Coordinates of C-alpha atoms and ligand atoms in Angstrom, one line a residue:
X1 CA 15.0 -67.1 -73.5
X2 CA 11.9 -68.6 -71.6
X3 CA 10.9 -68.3 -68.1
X4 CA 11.6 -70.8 -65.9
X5 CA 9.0 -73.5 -64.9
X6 CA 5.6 -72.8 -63.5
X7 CA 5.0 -72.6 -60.1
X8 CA 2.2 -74.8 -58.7
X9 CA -0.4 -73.4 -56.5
X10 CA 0.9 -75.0 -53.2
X11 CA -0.8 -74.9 -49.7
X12 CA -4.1 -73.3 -48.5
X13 CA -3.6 -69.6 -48.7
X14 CA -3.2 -67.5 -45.8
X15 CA -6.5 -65.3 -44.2
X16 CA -6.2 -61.7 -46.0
X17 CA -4.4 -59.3 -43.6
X18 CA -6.6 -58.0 -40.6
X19 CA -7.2 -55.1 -42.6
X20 CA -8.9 -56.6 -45.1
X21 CA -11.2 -58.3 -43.2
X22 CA -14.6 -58.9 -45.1
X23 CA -17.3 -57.0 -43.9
X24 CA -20.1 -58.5 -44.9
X25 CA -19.8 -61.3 -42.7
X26 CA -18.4 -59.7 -39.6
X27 CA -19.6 -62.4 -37.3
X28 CA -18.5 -62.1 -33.4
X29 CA -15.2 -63.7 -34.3
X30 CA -14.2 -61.2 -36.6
X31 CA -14.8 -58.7 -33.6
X32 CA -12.7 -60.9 -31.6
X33 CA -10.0 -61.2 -33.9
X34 CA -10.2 -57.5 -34.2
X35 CA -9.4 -57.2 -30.7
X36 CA -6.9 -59.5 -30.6
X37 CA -5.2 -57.7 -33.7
X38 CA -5.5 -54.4 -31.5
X39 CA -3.5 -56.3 -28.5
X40 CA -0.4 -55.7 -30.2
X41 CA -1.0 -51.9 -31.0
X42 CA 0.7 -49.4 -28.8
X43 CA -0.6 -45.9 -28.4
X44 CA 3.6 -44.6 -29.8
X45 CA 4.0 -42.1 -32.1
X46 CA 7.8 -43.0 -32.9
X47 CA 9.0 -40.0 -35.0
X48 CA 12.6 -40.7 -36.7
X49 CA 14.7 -37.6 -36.3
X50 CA 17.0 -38.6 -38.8
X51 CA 18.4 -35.8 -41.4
X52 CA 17.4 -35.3 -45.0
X53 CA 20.6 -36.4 -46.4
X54 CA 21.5 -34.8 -49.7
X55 CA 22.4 -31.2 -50.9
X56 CA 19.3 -29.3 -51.6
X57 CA 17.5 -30.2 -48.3
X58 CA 18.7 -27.2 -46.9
X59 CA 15.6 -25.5 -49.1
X60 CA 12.4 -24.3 -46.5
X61 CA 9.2 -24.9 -47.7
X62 CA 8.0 -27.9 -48.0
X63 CA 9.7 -29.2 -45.0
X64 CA 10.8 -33.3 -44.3
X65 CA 8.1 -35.4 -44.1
X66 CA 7.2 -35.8 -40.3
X67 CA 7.4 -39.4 -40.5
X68 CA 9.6 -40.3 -43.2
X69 CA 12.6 -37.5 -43.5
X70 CA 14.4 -39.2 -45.6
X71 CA 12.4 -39.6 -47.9
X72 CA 12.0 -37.1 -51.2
X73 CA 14.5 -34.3 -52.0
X74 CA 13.1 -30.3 -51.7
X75 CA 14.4 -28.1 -54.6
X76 CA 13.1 -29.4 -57.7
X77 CA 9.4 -29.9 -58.7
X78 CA 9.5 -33.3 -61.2
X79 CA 6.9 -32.8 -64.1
X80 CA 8.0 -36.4 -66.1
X81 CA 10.0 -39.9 -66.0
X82 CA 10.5 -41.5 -68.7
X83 CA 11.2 -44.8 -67.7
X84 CA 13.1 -47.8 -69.7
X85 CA 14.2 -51.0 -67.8
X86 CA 15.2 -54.3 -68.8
X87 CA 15.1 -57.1 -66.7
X88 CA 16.4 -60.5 -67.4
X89 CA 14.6 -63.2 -64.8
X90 CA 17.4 -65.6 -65.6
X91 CA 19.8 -63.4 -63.9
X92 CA 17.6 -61.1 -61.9
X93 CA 19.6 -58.1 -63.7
X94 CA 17.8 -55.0 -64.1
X95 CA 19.4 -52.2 -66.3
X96 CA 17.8 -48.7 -67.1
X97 CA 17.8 -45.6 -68.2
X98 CA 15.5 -42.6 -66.5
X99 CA 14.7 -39.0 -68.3
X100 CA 13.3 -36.6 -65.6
X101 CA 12.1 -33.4 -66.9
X102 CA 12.1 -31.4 -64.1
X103 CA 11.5 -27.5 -62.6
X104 CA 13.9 -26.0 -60.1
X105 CA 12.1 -24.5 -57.2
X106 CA 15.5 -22.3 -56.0
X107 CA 19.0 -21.8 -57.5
X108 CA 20.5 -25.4 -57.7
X109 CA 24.1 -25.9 -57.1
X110 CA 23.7 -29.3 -56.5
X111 CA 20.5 -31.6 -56.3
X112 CA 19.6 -35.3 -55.3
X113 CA 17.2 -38.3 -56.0
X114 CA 16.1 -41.7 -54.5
X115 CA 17.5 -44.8 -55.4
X116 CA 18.3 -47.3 -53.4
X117 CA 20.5 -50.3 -53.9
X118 CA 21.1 -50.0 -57.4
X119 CA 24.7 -48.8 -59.6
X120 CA 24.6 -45.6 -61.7
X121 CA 26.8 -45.8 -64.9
X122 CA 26.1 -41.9 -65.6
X123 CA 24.3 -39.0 -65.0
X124 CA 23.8 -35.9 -67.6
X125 CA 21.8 -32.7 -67.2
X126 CA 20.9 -30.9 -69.8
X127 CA 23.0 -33.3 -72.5
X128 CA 26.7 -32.8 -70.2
X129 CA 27.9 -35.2 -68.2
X130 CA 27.3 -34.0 -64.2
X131 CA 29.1 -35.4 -61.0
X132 CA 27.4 -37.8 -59.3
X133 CA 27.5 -39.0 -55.8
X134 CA 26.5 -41.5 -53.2
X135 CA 25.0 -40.7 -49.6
X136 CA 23.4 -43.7 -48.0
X137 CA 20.0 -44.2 -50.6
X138 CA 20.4 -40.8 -51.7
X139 CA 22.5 -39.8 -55.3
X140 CA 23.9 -36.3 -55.3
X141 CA 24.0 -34.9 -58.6
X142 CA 25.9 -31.8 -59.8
X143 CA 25.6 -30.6 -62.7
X144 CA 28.2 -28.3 -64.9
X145 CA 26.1 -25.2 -64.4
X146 CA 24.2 -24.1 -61.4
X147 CA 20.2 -24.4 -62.3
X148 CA 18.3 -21.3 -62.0
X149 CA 15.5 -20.9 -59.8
X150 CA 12.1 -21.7 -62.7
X151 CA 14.4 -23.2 -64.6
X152 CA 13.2 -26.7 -66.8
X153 CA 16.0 -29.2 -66.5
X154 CA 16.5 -32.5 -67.9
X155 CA 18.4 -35.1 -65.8
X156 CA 19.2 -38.6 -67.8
X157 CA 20.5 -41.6 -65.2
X158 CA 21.6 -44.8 -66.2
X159 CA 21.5 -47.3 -63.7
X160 CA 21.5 -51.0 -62.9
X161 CA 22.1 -53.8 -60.5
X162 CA 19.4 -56.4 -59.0
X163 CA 17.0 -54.8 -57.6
X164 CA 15.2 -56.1 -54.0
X165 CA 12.6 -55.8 -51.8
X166 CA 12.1 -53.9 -48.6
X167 CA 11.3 -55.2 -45.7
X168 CA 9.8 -53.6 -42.7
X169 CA 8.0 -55.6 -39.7
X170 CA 5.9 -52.9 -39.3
X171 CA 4.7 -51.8 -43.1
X172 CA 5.1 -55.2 -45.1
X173 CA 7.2 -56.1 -48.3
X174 CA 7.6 -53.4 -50.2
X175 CA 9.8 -52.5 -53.7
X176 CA 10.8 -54.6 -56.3
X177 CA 10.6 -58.6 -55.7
X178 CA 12.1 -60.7 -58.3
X179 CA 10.2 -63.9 -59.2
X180 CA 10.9 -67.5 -60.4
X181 CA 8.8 -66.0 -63.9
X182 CA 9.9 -62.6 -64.0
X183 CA 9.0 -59.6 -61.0
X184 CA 7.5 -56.7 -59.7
X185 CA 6.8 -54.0 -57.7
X186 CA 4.6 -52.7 -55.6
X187 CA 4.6 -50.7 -52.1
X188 CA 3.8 -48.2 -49.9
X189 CA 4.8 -45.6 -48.5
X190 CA 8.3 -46.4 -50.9
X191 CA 8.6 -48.7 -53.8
X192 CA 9.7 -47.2 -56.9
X193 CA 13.4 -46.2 -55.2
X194 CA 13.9 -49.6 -55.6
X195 CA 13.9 -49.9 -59.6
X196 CA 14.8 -46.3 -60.8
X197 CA 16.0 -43.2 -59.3
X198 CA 12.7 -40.8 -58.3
X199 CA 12.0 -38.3 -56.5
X200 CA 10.4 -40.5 -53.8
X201 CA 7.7 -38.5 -52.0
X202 CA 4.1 -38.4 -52.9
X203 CA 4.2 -34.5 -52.7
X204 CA 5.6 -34.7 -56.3
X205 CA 3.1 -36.2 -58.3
X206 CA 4.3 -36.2 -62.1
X207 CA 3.1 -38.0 -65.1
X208 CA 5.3 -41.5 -65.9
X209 CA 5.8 -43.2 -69.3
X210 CA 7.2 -46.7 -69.0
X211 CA 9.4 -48.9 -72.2
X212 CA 10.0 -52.3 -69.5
X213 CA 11.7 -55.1 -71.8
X214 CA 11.3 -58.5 -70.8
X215 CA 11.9 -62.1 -72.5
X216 CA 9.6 -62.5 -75.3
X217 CA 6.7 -64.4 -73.9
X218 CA 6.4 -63.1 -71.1
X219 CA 4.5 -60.2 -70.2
X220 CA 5.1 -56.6 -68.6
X221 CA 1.9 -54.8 -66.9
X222 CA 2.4 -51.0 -65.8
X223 CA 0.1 -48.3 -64.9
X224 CA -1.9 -46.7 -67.5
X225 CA -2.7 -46.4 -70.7
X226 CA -1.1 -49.3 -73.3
X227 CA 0.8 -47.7 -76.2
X228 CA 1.7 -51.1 -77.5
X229 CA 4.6 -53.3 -77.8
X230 CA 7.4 -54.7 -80.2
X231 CA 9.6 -57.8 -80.2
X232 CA 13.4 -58.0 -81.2
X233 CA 15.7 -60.5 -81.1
X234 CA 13.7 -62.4 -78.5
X235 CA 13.3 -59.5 -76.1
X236 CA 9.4 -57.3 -75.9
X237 CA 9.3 -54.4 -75.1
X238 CA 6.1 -52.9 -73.5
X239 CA 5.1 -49.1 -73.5
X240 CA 2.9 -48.0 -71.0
X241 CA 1.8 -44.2 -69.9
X242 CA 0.2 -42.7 -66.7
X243 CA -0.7 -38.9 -68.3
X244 CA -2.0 -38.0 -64.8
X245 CA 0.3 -37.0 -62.1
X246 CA 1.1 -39.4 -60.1
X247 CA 2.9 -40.2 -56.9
X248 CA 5.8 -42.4 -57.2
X249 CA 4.8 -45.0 -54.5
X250 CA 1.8 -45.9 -56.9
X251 CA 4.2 -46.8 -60.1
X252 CA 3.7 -50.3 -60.4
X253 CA 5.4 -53.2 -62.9
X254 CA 4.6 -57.0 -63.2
X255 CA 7.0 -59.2 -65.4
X256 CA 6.2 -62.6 -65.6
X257 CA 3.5 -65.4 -66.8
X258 CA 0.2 -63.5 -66.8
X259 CA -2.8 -64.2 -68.1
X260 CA -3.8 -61.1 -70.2
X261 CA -7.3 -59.0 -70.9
X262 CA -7.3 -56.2 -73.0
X263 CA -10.3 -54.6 -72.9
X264 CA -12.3 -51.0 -73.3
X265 CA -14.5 -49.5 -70.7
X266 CA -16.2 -46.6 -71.1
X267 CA -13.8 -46.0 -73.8
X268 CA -10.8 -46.2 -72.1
X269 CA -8.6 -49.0 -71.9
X270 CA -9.0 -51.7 -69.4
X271 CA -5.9 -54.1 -69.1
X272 CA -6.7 -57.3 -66.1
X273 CA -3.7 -59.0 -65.6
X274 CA -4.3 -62.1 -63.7
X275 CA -1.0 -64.4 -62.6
X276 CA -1.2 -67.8 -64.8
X277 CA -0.5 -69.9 -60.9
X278 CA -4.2 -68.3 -59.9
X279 CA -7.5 -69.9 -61.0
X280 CA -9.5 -68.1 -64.0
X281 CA -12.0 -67.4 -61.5
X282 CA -9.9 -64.3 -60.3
X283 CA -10.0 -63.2 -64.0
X284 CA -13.4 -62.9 -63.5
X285 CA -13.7 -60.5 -60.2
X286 CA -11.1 -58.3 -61.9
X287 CA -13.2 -58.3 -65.0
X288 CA -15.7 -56.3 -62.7
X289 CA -13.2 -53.4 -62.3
X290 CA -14.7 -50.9 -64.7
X291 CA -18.5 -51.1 -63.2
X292 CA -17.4 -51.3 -59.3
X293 CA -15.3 -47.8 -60.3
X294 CA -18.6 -46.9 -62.1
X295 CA -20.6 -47.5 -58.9
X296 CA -17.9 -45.8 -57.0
X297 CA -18.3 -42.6 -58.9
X298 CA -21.8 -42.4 -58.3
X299 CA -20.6 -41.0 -54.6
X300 CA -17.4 -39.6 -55.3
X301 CA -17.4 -37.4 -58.6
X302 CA -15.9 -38.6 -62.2
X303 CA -13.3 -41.6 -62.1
X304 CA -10.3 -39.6 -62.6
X305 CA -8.1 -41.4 -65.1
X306 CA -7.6 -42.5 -68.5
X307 CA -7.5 -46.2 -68.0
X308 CA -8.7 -49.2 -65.9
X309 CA -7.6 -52.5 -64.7
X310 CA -6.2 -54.3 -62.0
X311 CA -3.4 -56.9 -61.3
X312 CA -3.4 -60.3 -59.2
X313 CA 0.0 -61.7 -58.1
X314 CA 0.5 -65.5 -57.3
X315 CA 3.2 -64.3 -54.7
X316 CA 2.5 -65.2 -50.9
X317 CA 4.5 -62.8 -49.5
X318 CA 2.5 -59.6 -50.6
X319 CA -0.5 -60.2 -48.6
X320 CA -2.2 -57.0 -49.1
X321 CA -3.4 -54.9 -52.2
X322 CA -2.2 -51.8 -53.8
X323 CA -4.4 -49.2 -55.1
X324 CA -1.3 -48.8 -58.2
X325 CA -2.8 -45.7 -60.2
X326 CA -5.3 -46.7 -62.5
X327 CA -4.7 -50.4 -62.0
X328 CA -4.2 -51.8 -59.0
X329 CA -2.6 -54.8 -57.6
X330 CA -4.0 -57.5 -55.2
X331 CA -2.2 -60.3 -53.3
X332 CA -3.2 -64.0 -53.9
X333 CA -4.8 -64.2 -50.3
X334 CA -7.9 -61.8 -51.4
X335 CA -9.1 -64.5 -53.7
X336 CA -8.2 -68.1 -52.0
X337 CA -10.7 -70.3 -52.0
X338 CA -13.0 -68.3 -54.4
X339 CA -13.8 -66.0 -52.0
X340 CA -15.8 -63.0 -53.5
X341 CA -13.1 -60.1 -53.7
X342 CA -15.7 -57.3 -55.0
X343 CA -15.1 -55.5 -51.4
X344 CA -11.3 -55.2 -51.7
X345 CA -11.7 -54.3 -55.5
X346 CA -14.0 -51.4 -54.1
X347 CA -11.1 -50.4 -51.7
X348 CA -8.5 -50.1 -53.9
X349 CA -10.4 -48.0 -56.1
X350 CA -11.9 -46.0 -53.6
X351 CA -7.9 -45.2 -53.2
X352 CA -8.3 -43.7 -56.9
X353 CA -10.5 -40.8 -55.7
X354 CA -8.7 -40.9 -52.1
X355 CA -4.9 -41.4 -52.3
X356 CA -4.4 -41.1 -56.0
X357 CA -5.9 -37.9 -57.5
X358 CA -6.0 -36.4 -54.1
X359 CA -3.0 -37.3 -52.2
X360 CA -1.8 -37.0 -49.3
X361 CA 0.9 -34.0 -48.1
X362 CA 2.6 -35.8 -45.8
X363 CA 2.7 -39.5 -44.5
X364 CA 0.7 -38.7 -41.5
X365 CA -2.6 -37.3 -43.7
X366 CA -3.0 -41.1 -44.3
X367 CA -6.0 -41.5 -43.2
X368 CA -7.8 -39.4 -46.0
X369 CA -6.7 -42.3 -48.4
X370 CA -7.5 -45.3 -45.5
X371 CA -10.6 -43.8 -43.9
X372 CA -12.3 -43.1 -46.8
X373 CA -11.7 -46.4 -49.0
X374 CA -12.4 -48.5 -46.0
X375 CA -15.8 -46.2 -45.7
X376 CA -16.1 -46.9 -49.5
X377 CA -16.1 -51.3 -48.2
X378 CA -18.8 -49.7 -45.8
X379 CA -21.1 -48.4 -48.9
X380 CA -20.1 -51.2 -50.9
X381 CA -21.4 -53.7 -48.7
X382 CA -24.5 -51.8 -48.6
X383 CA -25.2 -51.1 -52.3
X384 CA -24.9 -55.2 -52.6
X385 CA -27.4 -55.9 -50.1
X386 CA -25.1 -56.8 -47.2
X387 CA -24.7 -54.6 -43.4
X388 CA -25.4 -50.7 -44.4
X389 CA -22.9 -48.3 -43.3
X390 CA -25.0 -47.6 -40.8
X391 CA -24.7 -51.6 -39.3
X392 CA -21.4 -51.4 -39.7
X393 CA -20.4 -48.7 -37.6
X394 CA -22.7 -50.0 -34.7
X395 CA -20.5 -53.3 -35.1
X396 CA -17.4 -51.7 -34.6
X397 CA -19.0 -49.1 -32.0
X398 CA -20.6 -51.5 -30.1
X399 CA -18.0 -54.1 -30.6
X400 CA -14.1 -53.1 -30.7
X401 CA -14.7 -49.8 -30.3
X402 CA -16.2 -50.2 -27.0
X403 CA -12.5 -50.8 -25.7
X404 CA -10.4 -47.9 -24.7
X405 CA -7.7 -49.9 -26.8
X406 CA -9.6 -49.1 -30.3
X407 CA -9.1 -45.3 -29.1
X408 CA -5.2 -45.7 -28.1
X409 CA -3.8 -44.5 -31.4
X410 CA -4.9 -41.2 -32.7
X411 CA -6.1 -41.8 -36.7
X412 CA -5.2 -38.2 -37.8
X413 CA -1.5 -38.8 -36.2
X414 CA -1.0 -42.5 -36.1
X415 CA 2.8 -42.6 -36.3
X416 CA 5.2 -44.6 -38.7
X417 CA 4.8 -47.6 -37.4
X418 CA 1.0 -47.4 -37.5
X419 CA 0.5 -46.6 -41.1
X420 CA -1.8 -49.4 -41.6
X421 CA -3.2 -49.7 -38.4
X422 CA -6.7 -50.6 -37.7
X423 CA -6.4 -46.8 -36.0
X424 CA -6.5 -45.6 -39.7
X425 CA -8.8 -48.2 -41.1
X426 CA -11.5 -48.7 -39.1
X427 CA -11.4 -45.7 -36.5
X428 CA -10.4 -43.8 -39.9
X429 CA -14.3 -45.0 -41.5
X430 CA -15.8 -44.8 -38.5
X431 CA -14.6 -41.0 -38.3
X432 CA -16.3 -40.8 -42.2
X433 CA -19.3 -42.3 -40.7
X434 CA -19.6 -40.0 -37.9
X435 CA -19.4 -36.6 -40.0
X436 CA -21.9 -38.0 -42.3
X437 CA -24.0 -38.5 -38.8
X438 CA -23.1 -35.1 -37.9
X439 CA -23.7 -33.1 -41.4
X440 CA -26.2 -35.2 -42.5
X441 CA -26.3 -37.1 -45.8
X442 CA -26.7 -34.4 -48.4
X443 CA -24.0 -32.3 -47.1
X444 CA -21.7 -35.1 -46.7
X445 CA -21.6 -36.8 -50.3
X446 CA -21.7 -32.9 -51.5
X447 CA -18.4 -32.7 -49.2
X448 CA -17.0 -35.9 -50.8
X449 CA -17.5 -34.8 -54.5
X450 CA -16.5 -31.2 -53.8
X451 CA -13.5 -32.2 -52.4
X452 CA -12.2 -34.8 -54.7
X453 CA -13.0 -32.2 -57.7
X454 CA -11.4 -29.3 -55.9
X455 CA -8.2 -31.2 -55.0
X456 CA -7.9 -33.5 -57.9
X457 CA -4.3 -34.2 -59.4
X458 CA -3.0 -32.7 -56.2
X459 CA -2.4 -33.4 -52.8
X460 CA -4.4 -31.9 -49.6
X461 CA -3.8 -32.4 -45.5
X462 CA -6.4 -33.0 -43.1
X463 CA -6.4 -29.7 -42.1
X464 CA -7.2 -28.8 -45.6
X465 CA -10.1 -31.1 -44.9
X466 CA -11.4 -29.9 -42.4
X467 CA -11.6 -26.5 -43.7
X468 CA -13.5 -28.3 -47.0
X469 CA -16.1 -29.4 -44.4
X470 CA -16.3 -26.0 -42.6
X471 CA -16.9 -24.5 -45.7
X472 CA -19.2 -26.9 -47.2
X473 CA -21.1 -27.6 -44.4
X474 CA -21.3 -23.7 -43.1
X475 CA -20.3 -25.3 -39.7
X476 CA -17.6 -25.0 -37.2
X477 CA -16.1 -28.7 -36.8
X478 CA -12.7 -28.5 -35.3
X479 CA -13.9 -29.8 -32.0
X480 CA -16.1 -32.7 -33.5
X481 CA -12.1 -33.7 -35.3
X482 CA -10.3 -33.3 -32.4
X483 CA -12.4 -35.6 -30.5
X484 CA -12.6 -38.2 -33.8
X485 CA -9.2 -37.6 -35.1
X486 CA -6.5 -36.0 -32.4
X487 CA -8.9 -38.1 -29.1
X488 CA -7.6 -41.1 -27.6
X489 CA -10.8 -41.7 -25.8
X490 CA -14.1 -42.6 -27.9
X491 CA -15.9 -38.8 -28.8
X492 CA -19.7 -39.3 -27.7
X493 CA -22.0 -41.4 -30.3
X494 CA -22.6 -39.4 -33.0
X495 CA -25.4 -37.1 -34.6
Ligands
LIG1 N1 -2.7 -48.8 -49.4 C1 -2.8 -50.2 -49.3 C2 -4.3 -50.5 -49.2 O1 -4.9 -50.3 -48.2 C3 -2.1 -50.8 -48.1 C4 -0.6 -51.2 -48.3 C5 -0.1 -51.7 -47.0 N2 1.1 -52.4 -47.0 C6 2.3 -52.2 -47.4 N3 3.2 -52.9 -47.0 N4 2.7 -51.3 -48.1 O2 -5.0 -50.7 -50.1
ZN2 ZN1 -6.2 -48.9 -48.6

């Protein structure tokens, strides 16, 4: 079986979301259009009161995530998913099968997972067949025997269906999008309950190992390291394995007519897959993965995985990037026209250091991924030559920050809809900026590298933060992040 036909490249590409606007030519009309991107910012903070659905939410610690309750179960602590899929483009039919070796955290009568939209076939734990039920995107799974509190379990789920994106005006396209060629998915702050059942919260990181069989001839990108591939009967299938906890939001797959680079960096593997509908020019900027993450770990401590990469989709509706772990994915828009996309490369794996290794605890600590790769476009744009840091915050102070409007959504409590607001972009670097203003240089980068080595493969909160800081710094900052982070009025410059 062979994909269908090649899409054609077709009209101009859009302008890269406002997020992603390029620094190092913010002219007067960028400012503009960053004001006129904050005229449809609200200062809510919607909070859904819905209830964890599912069995064991009735655990207490850790609690529902503020913003997203339904999302993640409590009661188990995942260490591994071993992950095999096929998907057939033809039909759009994804089938699977999902190991997940996990702890229990309490006694465990009963115990549930993520998955949204698909069909499970069967469910064992521990080898025996368990009961398995439905509750809106929730499965409630009961096995034979009650689990014991420390106990390992292993939970096997075969599933299927087709598979679709999410869609949320506020947060984008997220989850798994089928393709003319093939699919993938990508997405944030949920994507992988769309293509296997997960415990879908970043709060359980685990490490992943993927088997994704596709069509021979086309191919199959995942995170990680490559552990090579076979062909039978006109079906490949490609291994791939993330041994570094990771959350589940970051567990990325791309199916389709690629362009592939295999590669070594540093002595790990590099894999660049670049959409066969984009211009070999993109191949290029992705090439440049391995020394912009070098560059990046001059500031923030050791790169912190075992592989490198990145992937570039053709597909106009994602029009943002994804810092997927070790290998992230861009949308077409970042490299229209031949743009130079070095700035978003830097961003995404920024998001290695801050959102990956360290991760957030909840949904509203988003700014400590946000904030800090945006800063990371800030030092970027600097270490090439362009505006310092320094010029850049002016610009924004002097510019949109000079409206109360820029100050109308607090960055460290943004609220759902807000996610990926300019409140936790911008405002988020800006508040970097301004504690490097206030510490001074030497104490800040010793903050940065301190805390992505004393947090790494984990997750931390802003108040964890700003305890790091105290510490580091020997200085009493709570008032300094009220202002920056809680304030909806701009704090006083700086310094
Ligand atoms: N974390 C991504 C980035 O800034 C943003 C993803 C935003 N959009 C989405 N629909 N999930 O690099
Ligand atoms: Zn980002």
């Amino acid at each position: 079986m062979t994909a269908t036909g090649r899409r054609r490249p077709s009209a101009p590409s859009p302008a890269p979301p406002a997020t992603f606007r390029r620094r190092r030519s913010l002219t007067v009309a960028a400012l503009v259009a960053v004001l006129v991107a904050l005229s449809g910012c609200t200062g809510d903070r919607p909070r859904s009161t819905a209830p964890v659905q599912g069995a064991a939410a009735q655990s207490t610690a850790p609690g529902p995530d503020p913003y997203f309750p339904e999302f993640g179960n409590v009661g188990y602590d995942v260490t591994s998913y071993d992950l095999a899929v096929t998907y057939d483009p033809a039909s759009k039919e994804l089938s699977g099968t999902v190991t997940i070796t996990a702890l229990a955290t309490e006694p465990l009568r009963e115990f549930s997972l993520d998955l949204i939209g698909l069909t499970v076939d069967e469910v064992t734990v521990d080898g025996a067949p368990a009961a398995v039920g439905r509750s809106g995107d929730k499965l409630v799974v009961t096995p034979v025997d009650e689990l014991a509190r420390g106990a390992s379990f292993t939970t096997v789920v075969t599933y299927g269906g087709t598979p679709e994106p999410l869609n949320s005006p506020t947060l984008g396209s997220d989850g798994f999008h089928p393709t003319a060629d093939g699919g993938f998915a990508i997405g944030e702050p949920r994507s992988a309950s769309t293509w296997f059942p997960v415990n879908d919260h970043p709060r359980d990181k685990a490490t992943y190992r993927f088997a994704i069989t596709v069509p021979e001839g086309l191919v199959a990108v995942s995170n990680g390291v490559p552990e090579g591939r076979e062909t039978d009967d006109g079906w490949t299938t490609w291994r791939w394995a993330e041994p570094v906890p990771m959350a589940s939001y970051l567990a990325m797959v791309a199916m389709g007519e690629y362009r592939l680079h295999e590669s070594e960096y540093r002595g790990l593997p590099m894999v660049v897959a670049v959409h066969e509908d984009l211009p070999t020019t993109v191949d290029a900027q992705l090439a440049r993965s391995g020394e912009i993450a070098d560059v990046l770990a001059g500031w923030f401590g050791p790169y912190p995985f075992r592989a490198y990469g990145g992937v570039a989709l053709s597909d106009q509706r994602i029009s943002y990037a994804l810092e997927a772990q070790s290998r992230p994915i861009y949308g077409p828009a970042f490299f229209a026209g031949g743009q130079d996309a070095s700035w978003v490369i830097a961003h995404e794996l920024a998001h290695q250091w801050f959102g990956n290794s360290v991760s957030v605890r909840e949904w509203d600590d988003i700014w400590l991924n946000e904030g800090f790769a945006t800063y990371a476009e800030w030092l970027w744009s600097e270490y090439v030559g362009d505006d310092t840091a320094q010029e850049l915050f002016d610009l924004y102070w002097t510019g949109p920050a000079a409206s109360a409007r820029f100050w109308a959504v607090p960055t460290g409590d943004p609220g759902r809809d807000n996610l990926f607001s300019h409140a936790v972009y911008e405002r988020g670097a800006m508040v970097v900026h301004a504690l490097r203003l206030t510490v001074g240089d030497e104490v800040f980068f010793r903050i940065l590298r301190t805390w992505t080595a004393a947090k790494r493969d984990g997750n931390a909160s802003t108040e964890e933060f700003i305890a790091h800081c105290e510490q580091v710094s020997g200085r009493l900052l709570g008032g300094f992040f009220e202002d920056w982070l809680y304030g909806t009025q701009r704090p006083p410059y700086p310094g």
